CSV table of C-alpha atoms and ligand atoms in Angstrom, one decimal:
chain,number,residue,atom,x,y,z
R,1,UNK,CA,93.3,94.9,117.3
R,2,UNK,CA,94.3,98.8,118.2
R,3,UNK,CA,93.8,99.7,121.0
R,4,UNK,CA,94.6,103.3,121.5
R,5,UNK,CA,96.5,104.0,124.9
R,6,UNK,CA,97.1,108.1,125.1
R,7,UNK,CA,96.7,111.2,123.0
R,8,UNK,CA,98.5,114.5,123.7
R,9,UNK,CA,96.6,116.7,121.0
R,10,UNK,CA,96.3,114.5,117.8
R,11,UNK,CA,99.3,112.7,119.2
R,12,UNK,CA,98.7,108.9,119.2
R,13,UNK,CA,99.9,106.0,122.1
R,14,UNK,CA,98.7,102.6,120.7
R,15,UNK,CA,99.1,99.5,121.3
R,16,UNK,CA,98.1,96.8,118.4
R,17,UNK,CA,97.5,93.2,118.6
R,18,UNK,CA,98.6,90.9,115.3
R,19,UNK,CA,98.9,87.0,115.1
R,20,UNK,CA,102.8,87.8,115.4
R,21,UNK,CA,102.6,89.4,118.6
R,22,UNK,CA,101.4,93.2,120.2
R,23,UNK,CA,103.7,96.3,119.3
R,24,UNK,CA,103.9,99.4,120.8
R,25,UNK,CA,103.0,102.6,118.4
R,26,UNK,CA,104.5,104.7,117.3
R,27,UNK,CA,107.2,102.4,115.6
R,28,UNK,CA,109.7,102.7,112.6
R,29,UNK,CA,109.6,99.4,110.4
R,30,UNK,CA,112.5,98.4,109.3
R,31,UNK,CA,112.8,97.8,105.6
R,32,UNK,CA,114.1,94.5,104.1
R,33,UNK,CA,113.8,95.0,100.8
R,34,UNK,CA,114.6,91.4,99.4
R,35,UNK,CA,114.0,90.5,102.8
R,36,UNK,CA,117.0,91.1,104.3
R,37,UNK,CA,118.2,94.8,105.4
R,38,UNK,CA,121.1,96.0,103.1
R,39,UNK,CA,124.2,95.4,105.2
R,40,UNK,CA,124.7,92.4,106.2
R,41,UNK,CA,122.2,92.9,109.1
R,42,UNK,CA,120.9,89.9,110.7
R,43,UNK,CA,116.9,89.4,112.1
R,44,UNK,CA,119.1,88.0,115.2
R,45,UNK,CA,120.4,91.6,115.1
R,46,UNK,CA,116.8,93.5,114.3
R,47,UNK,CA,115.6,91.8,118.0
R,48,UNK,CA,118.6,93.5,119.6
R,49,UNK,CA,118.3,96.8,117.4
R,50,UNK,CA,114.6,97.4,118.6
R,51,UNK,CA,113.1,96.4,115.8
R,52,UNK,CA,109.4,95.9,116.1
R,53,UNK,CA,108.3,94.6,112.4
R,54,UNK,CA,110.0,94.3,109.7
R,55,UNK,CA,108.9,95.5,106.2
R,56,UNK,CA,109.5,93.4,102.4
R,57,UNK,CA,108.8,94.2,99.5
R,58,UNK,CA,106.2,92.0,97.2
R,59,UNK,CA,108.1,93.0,94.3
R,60,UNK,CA,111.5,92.4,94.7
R,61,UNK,CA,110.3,88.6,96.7
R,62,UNK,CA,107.9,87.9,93.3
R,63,UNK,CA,110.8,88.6,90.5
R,64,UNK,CA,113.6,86.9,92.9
R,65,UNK,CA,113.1,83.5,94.3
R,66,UNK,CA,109.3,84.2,93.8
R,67,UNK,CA,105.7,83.8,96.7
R,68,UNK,CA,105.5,80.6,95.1
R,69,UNK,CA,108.6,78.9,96.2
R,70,UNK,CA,108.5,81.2,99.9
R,71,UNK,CA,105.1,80.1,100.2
R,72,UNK,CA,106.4,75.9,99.6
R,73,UNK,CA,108.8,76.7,102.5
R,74,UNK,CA,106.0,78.1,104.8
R,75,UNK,CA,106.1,81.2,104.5
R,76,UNK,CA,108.4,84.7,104.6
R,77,UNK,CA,108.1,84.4,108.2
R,78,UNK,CA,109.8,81.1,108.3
R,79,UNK,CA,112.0,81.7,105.7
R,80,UNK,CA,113.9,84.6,107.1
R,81,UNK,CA,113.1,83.1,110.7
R,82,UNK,CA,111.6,85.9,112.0
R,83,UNK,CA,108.5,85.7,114.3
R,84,UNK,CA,107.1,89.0,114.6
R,85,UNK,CA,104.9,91.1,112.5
R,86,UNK,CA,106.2,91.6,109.0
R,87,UNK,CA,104.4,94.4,106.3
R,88,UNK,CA,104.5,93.7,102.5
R,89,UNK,CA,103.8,96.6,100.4
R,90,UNK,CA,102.1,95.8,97.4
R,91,UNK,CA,104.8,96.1,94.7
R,92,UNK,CA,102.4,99.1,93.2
R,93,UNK,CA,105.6,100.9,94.1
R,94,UNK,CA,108.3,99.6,92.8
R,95,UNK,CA,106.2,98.9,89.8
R,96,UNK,CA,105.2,102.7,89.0
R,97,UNK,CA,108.8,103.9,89.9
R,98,UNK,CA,111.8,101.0,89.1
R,99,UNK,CA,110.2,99.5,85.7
R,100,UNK,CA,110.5,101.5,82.5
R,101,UNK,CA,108.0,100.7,80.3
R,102,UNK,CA,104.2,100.0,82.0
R,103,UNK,CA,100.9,100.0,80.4
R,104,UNK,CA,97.8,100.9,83.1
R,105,UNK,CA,94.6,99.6,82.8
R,106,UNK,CA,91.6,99.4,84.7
R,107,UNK,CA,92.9,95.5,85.2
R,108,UNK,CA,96.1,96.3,86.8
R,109,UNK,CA,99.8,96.9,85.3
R,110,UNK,CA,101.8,95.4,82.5
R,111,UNK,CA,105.7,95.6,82.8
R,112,UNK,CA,108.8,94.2,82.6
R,113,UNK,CA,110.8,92.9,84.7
R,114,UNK,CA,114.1,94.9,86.6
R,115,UNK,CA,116.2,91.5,86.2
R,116,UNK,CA,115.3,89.8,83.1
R,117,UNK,CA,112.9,91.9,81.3
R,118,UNK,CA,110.2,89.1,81.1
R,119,UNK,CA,107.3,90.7,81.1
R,120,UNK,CA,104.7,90.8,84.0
R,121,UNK,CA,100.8,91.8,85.2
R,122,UNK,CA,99.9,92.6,88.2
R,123,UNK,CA,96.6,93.9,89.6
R,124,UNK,CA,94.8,94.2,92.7
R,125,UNK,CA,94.1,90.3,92.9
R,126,UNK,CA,97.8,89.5,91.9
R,127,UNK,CA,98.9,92.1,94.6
R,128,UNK,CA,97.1,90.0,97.2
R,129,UNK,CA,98.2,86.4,96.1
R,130,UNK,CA,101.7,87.4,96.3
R,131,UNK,CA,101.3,88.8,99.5
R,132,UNK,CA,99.3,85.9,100.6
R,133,UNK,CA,101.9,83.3,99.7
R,134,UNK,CA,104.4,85.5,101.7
R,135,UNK,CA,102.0,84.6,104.7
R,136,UNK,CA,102.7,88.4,106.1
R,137,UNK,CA,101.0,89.5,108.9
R,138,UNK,CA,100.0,93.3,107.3
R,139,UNK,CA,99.7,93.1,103.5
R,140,UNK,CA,99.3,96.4,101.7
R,141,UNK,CA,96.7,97.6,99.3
R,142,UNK,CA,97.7,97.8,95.2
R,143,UNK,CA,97.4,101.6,94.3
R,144,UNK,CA,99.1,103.7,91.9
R,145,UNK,CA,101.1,106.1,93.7
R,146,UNK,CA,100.7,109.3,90.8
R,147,UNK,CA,103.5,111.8,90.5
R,148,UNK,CA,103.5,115.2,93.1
R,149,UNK,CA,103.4,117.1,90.0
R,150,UNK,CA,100.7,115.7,88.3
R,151,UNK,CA,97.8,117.3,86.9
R,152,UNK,CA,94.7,117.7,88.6
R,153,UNK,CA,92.3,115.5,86.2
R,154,UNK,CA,95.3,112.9,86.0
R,155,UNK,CA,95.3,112.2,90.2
R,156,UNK,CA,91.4,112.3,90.5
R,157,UNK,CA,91.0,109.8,87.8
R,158,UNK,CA,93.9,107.9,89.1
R,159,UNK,CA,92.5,107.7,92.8
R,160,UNK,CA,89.2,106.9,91.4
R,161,UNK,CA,91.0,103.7,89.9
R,162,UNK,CA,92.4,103.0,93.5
R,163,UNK,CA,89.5,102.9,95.3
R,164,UNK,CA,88.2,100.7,93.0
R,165,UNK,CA,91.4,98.5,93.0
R,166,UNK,CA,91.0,98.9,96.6
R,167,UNK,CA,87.6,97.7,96.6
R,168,UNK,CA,89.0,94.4,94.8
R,169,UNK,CA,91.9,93.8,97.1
R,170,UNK,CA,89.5,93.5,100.1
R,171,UNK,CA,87.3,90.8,98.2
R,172,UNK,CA,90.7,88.8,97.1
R,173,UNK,CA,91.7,89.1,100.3
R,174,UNK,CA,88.9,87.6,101.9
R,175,UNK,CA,88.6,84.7,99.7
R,176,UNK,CA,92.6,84.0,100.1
R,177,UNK,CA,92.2,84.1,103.8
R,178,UNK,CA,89.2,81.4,103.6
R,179,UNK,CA,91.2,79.4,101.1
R,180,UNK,CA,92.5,75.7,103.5
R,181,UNK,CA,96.4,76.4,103.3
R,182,UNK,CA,96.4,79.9,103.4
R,183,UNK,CA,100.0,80.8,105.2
R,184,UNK,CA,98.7,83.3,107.3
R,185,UNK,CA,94.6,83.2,107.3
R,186,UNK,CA,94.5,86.1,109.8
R,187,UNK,CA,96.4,88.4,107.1
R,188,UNK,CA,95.3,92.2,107.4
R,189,UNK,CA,94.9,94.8,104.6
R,190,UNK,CA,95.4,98.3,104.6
R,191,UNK,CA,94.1,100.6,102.7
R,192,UNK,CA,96.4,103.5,101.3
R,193,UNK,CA,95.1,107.1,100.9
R,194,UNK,CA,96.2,108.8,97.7
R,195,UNK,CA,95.6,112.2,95.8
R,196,UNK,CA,98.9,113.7,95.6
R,197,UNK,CA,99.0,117.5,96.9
R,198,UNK,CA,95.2,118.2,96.4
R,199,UNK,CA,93.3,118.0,99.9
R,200,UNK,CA,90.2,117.8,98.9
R,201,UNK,CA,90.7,115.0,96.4
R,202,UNK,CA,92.6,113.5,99.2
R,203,UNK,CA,89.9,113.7,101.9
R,204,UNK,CA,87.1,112.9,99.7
R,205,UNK,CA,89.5,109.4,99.2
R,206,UNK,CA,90.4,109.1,102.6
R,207,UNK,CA,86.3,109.2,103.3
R,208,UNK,CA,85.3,107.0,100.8
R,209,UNK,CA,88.3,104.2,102.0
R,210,UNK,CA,87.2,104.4,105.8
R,211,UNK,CA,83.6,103.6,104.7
R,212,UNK,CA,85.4,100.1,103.7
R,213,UNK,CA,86.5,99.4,107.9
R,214,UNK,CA,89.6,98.0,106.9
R,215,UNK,CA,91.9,97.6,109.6
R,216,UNK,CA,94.7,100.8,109.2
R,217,UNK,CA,95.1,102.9,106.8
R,218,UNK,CA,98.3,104.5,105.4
R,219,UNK,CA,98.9,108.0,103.6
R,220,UNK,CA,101.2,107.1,100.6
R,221,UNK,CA,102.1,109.5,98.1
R,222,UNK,CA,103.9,111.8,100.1
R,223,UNK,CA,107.7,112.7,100.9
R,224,UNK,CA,107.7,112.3,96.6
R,225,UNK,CA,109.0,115.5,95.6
R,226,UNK,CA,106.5,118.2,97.7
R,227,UNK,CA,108.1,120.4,100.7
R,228,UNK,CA,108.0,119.3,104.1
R,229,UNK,CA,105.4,122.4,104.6
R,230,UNK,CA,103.1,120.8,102.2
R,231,UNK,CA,103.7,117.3,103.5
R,232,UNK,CA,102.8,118.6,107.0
R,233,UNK,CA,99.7,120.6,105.2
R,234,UNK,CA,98.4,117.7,104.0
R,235,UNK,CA,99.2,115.7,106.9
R,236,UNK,CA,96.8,118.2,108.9
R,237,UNK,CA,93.9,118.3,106.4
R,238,UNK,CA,94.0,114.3,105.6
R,239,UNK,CA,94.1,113.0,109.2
R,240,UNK,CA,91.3,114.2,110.8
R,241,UNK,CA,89.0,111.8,108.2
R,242,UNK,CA,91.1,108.6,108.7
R,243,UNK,CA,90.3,106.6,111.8
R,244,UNK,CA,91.4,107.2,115.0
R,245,UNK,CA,91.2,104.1,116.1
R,246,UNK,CA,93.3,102.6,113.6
R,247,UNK,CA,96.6,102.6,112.6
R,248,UNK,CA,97.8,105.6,110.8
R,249,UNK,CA,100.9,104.8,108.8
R,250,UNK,CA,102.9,107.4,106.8
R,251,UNK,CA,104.4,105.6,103.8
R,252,UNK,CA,108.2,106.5,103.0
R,253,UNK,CA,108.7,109.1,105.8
R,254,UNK,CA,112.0,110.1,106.6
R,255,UNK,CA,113.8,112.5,108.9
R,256,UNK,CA,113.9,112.4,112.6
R,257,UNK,CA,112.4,116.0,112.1
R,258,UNK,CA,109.8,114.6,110.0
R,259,UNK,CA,108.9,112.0,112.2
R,260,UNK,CA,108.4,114.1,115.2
R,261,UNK,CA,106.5,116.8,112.7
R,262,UNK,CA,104.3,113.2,111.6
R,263,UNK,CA,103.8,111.9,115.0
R,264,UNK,CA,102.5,115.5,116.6
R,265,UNK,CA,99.9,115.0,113.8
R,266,UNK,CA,98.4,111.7,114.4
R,267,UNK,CA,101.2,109.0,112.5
R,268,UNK,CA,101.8,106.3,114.4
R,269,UNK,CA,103.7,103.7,111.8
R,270,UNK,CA,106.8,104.7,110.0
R,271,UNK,CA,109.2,103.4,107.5
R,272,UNK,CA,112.3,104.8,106.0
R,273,UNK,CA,115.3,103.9,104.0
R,274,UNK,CA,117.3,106.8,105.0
R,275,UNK,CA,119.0,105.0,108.1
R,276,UNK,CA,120.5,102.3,106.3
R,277,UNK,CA,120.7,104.0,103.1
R,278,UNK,CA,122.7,106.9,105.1
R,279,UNK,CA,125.2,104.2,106.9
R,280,UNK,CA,125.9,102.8,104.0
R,281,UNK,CA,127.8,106.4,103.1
R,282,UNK,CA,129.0,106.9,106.3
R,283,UNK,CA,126.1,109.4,107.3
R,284,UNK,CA,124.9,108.3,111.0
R,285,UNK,CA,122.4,110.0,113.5
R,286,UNK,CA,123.0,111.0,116.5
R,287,UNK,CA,120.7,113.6,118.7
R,288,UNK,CA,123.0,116.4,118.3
R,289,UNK,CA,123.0,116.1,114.4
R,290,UNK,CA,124.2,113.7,111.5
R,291,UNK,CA,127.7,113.1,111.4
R,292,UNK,CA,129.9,111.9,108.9
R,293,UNK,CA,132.1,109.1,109.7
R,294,UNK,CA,134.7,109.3,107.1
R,295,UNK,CA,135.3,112.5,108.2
R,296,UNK,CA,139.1,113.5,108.9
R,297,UNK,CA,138.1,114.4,112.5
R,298,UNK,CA,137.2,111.3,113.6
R,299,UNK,CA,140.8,109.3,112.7
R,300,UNK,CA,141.8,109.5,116.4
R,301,UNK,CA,138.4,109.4,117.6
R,302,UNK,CA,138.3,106.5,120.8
R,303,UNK,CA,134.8,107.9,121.7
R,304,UNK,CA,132.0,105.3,120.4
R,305,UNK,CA,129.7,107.3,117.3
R,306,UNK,CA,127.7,108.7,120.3
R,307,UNK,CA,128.4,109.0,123.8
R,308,UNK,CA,125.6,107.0,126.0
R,309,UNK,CA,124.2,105.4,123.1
R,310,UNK,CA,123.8,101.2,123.7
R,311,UNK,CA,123.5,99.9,120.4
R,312,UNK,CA,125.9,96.8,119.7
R,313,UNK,CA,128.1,99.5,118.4
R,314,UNK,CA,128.8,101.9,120.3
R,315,UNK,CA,128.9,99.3,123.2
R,316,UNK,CA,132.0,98.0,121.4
R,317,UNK,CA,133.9,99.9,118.9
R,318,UNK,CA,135.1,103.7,118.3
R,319,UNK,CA,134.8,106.3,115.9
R,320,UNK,CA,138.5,105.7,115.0
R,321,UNK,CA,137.8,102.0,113.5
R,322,UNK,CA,135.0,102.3,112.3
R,323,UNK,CA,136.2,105.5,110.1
R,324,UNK,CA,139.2,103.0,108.9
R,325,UNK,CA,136.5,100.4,108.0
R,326,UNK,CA,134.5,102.4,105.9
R,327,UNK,CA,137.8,104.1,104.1
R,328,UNK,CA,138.9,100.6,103.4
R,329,UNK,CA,135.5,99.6,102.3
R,330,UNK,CA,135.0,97.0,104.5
R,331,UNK,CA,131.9,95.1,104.8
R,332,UNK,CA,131.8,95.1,109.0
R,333,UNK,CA,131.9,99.2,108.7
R,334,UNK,CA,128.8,99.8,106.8
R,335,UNK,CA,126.9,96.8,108.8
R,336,UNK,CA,128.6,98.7,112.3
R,337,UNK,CA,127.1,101.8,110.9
R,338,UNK,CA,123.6,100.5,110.0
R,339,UNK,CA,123.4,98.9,112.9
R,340,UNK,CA,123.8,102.1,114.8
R,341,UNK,CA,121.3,104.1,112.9
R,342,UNK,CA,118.6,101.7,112.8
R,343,UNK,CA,119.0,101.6,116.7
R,344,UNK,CA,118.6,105.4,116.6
R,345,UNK,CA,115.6,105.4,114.8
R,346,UNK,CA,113.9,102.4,117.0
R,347,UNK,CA,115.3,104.2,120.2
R,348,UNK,CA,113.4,108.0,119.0
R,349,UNK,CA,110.4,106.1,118.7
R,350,UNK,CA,111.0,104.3,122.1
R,351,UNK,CA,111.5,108.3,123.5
R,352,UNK,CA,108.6,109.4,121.4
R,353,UNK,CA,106.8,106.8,123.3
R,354,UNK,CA,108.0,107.4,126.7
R,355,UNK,CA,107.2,110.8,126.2
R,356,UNK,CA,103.5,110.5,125.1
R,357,UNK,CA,102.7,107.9,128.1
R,358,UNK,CA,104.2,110.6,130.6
R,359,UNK,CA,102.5,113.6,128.7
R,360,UNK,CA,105.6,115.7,127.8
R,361,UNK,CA,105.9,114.9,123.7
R,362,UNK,CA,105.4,118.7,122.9
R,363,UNK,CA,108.3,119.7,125.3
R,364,UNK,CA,110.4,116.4,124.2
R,365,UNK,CA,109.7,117.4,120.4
R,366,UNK,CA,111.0,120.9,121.2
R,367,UNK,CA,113.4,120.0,122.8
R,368,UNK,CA,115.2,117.6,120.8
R,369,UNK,CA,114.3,119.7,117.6
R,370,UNK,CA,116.4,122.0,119.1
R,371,UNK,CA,119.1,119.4,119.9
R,372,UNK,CA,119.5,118.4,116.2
R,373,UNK,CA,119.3,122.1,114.5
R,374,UNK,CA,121.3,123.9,117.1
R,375,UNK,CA,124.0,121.2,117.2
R,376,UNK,CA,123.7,120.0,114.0
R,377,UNK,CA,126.8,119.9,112.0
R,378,UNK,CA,125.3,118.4,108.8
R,379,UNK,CA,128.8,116.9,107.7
N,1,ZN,ZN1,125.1,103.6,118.6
């Protein structure tokens, strides 16, 4: 259940309600991909980082270990012994972007797989078993995500097939949920608006999808290649005919800039690889801009990677050693510096938060806009 809190605008403070437990909107999900996040990083250590749900991906969890065998152990929530809310995307993805060779039919996908090569279908109904024996609390619908740079005719032909797809998802989904034995019988779907750059191919979809009454709705498509203007554009045009009293969830979205941009227009769910993806390389966040860690500067550095900051690194250890971990390519630097910047994404949606219930987010966006760019050194 959403239950919307504030708005400053088209700003949104929400609270929602899931079999795992309430969360406070707007969040950033962290992303597991094989459930786990890529550094050595702990769900002991999401709890203390902020985290609020974490996000797997169906794909990677079907071709490695497989639902099948999760779903014998009871479940991904089990498995990775975390009890809040977890997301599954719907491998559509990973299908349409990391496999070479794919046939599309009205029926779903063919392809092969990324480890073996054997090759696979999946459709909406597979979609939703997999995500079913993951048992996760949000499971996410099976779309095609088409290119920013498609053709016209190509994206409304391809949405058309979504909403259809989509259409079949929320039947699967219903019977899996009745089905004795399901993991999670309370699972959720969201429905995903597509139609690349085109507005009015994307509101007519985003229309037609809220007619369903699912219970969120993401914007995917987006952050694939198009400016930030015509991200924000969209953003604009498509929001106003989604739900208000839903979740709205921005799929793939990025930037502390473009989060603030996101929020200002209505997001309220977030997910990124760019936080642990950036620590890995030494790239970490701080509110006066991204700095780089291996930087020569920062060899006789004592000060932690940003002053006042209290995640479990800074607390601890300085600029100095972390800089000699990462230059020795040691495994504790890159999980120090994930840890870090997944703690400064969770914290800017904890000030995002703060901001909105006290009725100061335009002034706190400017404001700390201003931070980053003015200050930003962009190492
Ligand atoms: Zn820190």
């Amino acid at each position: 259940m959403y239950q919307l809190l504030r708005t400053e605008g088209r700003a949104k403070r929400a609270e929602f309600t899931t079999v795992h437990g309430t969360v406070q909107t707007p969040l950033f999900m962290n992303v597991g991909t094989v459930g786990a996040i890529k550094g050595a990083v702990s769900t002991e250590d999401l709890k203390d980082l902020g985290c609020q749900i974490q996000l797997s991906n169906t794909y990677h969890l079907h071709v490695r270990t497989g639902d099948e065998t999760i779903r014998e152990l009871g479940g991904l929530h089990k498995f990775m012994v975390w009890d809040r809310p977890i997301l599954t995307d719907s491998g559509g993805f990973q299908v349409f972007s990391l496999a070479g060779l794919r046939k599309i039919r009205e029926e779903g996908v063919t392809f092969h797989s990324h480890i073996d090569g054997h090759k696979i279908f999946m459709g909406p109904e597979e979609s939703m078993q997999i995500q079913s024996n993951l048992g996760s609390t949000i499971a996410m619908a099976f779309d095609e995500c088409p290119d920013a740079l498609s053709e016209r005719d190509y994206v409304q032909k391809s949405v058309d097939r979504t909403y259809r797809w989509l259409v079949r998802c929320k039947e699967e989904m219903v019977r899996l949920n009745s089905l004795e034995g399901a993991v999670n019988p309370h699972q959720m779907l969201f429905g995903i608006n597509q139609g690349a750059i085109f507005p009015d191919i994307r509101i007519e979809h985003a229309r037609r999808i809220t007619e369903l009454d699912l219970p969120g709705y993401a914007i995917g498509g987006l952050a694939v290649g198009e400016s930030h203007e015509q991200m924000y554009q969209i953003l604009d045009e498509v929001i106003p005919y989604l739900p208000q009293d839903k979740p709205t969830y921005l799929m793939g979205v990025g930037t502390p800039q473009n989060i603030l941009e996101a929020v200002e227009r209505g997001v309220d769910f977030f997910d990124c690889v760019y936080p642990s993806r950036n620590a890995r390389h030494g790239q970490l966040y701080t509110h006066q801009g991204k700095i780089n860690i291996k930087n020569a500067r920062y060899e006789r550095d004592m000060a932690p990677i940003e002053e006042g900051c209290r995640c479990p690194t800074c607390r601890t250890y300085s600029r100095a050693y972390i800089r000699h971990l990462m230059k020795a390519n040691e495994m504790l630097g890159m999980r120090l510096c994930v840890m870090h910047n997944l703690f400064f994404y969770n914290h800017l949606m904890e000030e995002i938060r703060d901001a909105l219930d006290q009725g100061c987010f335009a002034e706190f966006k400017r404001q700390t806009l201003a931070k980053m760019e003015e200050n930003g050194r962009h190492e």
